[in-house]
Coordinates of C-alpha atoms in Angstrom, one line a residue:
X1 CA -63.2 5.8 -22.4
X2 CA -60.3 7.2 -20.9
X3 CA -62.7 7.3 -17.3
X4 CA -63.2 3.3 -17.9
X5 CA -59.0 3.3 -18.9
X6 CA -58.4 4.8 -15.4
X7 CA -60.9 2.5 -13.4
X8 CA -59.7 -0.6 -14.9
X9 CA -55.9 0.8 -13.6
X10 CA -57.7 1.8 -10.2
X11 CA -59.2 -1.7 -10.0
X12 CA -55.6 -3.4 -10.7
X13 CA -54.1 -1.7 -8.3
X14 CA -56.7 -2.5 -5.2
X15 CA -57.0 -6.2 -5.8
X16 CA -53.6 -6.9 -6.9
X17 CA -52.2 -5.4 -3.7
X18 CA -50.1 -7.8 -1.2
X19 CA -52.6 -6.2 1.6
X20 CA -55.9 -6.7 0.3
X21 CA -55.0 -11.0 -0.7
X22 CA -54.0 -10.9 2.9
X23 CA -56.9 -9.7 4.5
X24 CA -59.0 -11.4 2.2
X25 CA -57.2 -14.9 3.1
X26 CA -57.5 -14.1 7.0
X27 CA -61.1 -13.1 6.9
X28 CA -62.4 -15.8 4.8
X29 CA -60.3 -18.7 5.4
X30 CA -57.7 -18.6 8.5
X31 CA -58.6 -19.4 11.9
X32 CA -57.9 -17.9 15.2
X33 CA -54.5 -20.5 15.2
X34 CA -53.7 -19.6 11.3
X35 CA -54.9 -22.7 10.0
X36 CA -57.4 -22.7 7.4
X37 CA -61.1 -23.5 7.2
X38 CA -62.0 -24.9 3.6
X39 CA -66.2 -25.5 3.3
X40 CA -67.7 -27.8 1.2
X41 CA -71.7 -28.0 0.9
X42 CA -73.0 -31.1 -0.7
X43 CA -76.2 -32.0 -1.4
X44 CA -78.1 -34.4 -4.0
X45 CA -77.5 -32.3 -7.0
X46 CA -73.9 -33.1 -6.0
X47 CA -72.9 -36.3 -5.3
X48 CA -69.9 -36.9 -2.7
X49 CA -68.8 -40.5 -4.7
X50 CA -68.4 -40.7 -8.6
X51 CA -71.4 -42.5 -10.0
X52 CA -69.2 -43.9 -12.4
X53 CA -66.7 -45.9 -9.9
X54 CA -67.8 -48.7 -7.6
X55 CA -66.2 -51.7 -5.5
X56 CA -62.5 -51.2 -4.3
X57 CA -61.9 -48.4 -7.0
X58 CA -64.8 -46.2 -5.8
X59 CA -63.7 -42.4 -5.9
X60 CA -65.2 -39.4 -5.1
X61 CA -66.4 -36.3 -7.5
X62 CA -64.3 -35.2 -9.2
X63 CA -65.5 -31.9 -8.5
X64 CA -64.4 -32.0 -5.0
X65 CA -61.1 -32.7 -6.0
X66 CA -61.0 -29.4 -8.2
X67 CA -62.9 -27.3 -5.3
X68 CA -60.2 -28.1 -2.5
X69 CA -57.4 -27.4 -5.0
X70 CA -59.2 -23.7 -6.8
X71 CA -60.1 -22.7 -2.4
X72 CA -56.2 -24.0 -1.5
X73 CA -54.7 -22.0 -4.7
X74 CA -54.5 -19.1 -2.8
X75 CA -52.9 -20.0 0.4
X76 CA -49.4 -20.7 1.4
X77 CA -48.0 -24.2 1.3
X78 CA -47.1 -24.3 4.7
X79 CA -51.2 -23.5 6.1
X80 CA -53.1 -26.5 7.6
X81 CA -56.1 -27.1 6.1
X82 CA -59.4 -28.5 7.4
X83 CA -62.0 -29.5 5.0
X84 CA -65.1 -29.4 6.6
X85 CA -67.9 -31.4 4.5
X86 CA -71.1 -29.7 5.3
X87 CA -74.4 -31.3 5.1
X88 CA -73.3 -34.7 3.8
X89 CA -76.1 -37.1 5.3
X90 CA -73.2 -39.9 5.0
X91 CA -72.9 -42.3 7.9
X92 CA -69.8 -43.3 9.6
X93 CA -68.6 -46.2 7.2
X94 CA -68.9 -43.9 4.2
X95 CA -67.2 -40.9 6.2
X96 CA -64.6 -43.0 6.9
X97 CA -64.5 -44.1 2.8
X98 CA -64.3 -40.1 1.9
X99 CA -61.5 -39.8 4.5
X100 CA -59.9 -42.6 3.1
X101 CA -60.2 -41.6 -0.5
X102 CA -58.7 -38.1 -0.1
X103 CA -55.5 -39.2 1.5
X104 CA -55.1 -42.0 -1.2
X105 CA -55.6 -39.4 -4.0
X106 CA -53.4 -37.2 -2.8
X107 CA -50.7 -39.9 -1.8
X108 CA -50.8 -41.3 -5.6
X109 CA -50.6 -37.6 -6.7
X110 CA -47.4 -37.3 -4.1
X111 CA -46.2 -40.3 -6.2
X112 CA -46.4 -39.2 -9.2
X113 CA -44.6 -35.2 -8.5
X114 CA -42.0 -37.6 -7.1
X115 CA -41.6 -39.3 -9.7
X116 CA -41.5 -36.1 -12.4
X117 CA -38.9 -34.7 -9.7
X118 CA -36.8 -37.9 -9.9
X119 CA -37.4 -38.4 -14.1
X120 CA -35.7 -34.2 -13.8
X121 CA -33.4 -34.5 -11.9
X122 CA -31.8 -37.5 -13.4
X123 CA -32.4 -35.7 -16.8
X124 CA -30.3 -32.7 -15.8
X125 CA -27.4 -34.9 -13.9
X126 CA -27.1 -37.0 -17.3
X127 CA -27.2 -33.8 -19.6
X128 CA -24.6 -31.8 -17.7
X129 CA -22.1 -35.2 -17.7
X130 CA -22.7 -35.1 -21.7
X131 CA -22.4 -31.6 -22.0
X132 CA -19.1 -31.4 -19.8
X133 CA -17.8 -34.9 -21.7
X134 CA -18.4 -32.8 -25.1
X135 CA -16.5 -30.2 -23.9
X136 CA -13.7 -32.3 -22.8
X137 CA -13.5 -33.9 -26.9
X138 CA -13.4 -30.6 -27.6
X139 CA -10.2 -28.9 -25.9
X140 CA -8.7 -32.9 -26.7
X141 CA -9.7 -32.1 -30.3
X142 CA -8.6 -28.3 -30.1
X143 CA -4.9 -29.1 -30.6
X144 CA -5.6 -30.6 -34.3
X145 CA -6.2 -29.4 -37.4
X146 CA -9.9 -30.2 -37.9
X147 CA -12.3 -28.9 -39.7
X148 CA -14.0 -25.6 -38.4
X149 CA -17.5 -27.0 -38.8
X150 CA -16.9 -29.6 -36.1
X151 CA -16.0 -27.4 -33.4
X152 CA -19.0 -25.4 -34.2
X153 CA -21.2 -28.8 -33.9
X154 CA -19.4 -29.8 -30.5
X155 CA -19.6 -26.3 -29.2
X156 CA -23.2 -26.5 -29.9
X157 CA -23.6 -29.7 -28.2
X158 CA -22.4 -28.6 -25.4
X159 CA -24.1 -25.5 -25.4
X160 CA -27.7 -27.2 -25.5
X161 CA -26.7 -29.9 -23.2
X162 CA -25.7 -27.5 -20.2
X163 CA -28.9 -25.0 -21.2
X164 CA -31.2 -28.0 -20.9
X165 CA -29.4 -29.4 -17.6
X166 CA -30.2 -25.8 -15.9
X167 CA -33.5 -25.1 -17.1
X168 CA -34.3 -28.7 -15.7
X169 CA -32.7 -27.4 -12.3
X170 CA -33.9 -23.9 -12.2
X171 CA -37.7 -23.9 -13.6
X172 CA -38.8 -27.6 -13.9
X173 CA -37.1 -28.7 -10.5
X174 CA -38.5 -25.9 -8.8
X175 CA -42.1 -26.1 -10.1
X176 CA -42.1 -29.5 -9.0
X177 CA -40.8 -28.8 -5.7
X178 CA -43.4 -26.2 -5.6
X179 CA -46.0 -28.7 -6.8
X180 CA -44.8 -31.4 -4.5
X181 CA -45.3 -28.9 -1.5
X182 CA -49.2 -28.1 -2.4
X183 CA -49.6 -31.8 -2.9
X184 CA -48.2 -32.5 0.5
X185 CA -50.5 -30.1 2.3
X186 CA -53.7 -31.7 1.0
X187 CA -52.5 -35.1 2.0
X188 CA -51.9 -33.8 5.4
X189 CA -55.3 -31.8 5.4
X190 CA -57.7 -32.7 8.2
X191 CA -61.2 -33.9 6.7
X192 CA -64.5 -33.2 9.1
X193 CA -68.1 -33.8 8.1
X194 CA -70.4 -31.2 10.1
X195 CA -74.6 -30.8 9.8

C-alpha cells in the first residue's frame, strides 16, 4: 500500500508540474508561430449539423461545441486558435454555414458573459451605495439614545451589503472577465476544413 501511497504522490508531482503542461501544450497543439492547431475528425457516426435543427435556426453538434471548449481548456486566453475540420465531405455552401454558425454561437455566448458582467457589476455598485447609506443612518442615529438592538441590525446591514458588493467585484467580476476572455478567443478562432 504504502508503494501505491508513494506512486500516486510520484504521479502528482510529474503531471501537475508547470513544465510538463507546457511541453505537453507545445508538442501537441502550438505551432511554429505559437498559435494553436485544434483537430476535429468527423465522419457519419458524427454529424457536423444537429439533426434536430433546420431552416434559419440550423446548428451544429453540439458535440463540437463541447470538443473545441474541453481541447481550448488548457490553453491561454490570449493563443489563436485554428479549428481545422478534418474529413468533412461538406461543400462550400455548407462550409461557409459551419463558419457561420461558430462565430454566431460564440457571439450570442459573448452576449450573454456581457450581460452577467453588466447584471454584476451594477449589483455590486447598488449594494455598496446601500451599504455606505446604512452606514451613514447609523453615525446620524449614533448620537441618540436608541435601542442597542437597532444598531446591531444596521451594523449588520451594512456589513452584508459591503461583503456582497466585493465578493461581486473580486470572484464573480473576475470569473466573468475570465469567462468573457475564453469566449472571445473562440469567436476570433480561424475555422478550416482539410481532407
Amino acid at each position: 500500500m504504502n508503494e501505491f501511497k508513494s506512486q500516486v504522490k510520484e504521479k502528482i508531482k510529474l503531471y501537475s508540474n508547470d513544465e510538463y503542461l507546457k511541453g505537453y501544450i507545445s508538442k501537441e497543439y502550438l505551432t511554429s508561430d505559437k498559435d494553436a492547431d485544434i483537430f476535429l475528425y468527423v465522419n457519419d457516426e458524427i454529424p457536423v449539423f444537429d439533426s434536430r435543427t433546420s431552416g434559419n435556426q440550423i446548428d451544429l453538434n453540439k458535440e463540437i461545441y463541447e470538443y473545441i471548449e474541453d481541447k481550448a481548456s488548457i490553453l491561454e486566453n490570449d493563443v489563436r486558435i485554428h479549428f481545422h475540420i478534418m474529413n468533412s465531405n461538406l461543400d462550400d455552401k455548407d462550409q461557409g454555414k459551419v463558419k457561420h454558425i461558430i462565430k454566431e454561437h460564440y457571439a450570442i455566448e459573448l452576449y450573454k458573459v456581457q450581460r452577467d458582467f453588466s447584471n454584476a457589476r451594477k449589483k455590486a455598485i447598488h449594494l455598496s451605495i446601500f451599504g455606505l447609506f446604512v452606514l451613514l443612518i447609523y453615525f446620524i442615529l449614533y448620537n441618540y439614545d436608541l435601542s442597542e438592538f437597532l444598531f446591531e441590525v444596521l451594523s449588520f446591514i451594512f456589513s452584508f451589503s459591503i461583503w456582497e458588493a466585493l465578493d461581486a467585484v473580486i470572484y464573480t467580476l473576475s470569473d466573468i472577465r475570465l469567462n468573457r476572455e475564453s469566449i472571445t478567443q473562440f469567436l476570433l478562432m480561424n475555422v478550416s476544413f482539410d481532407e
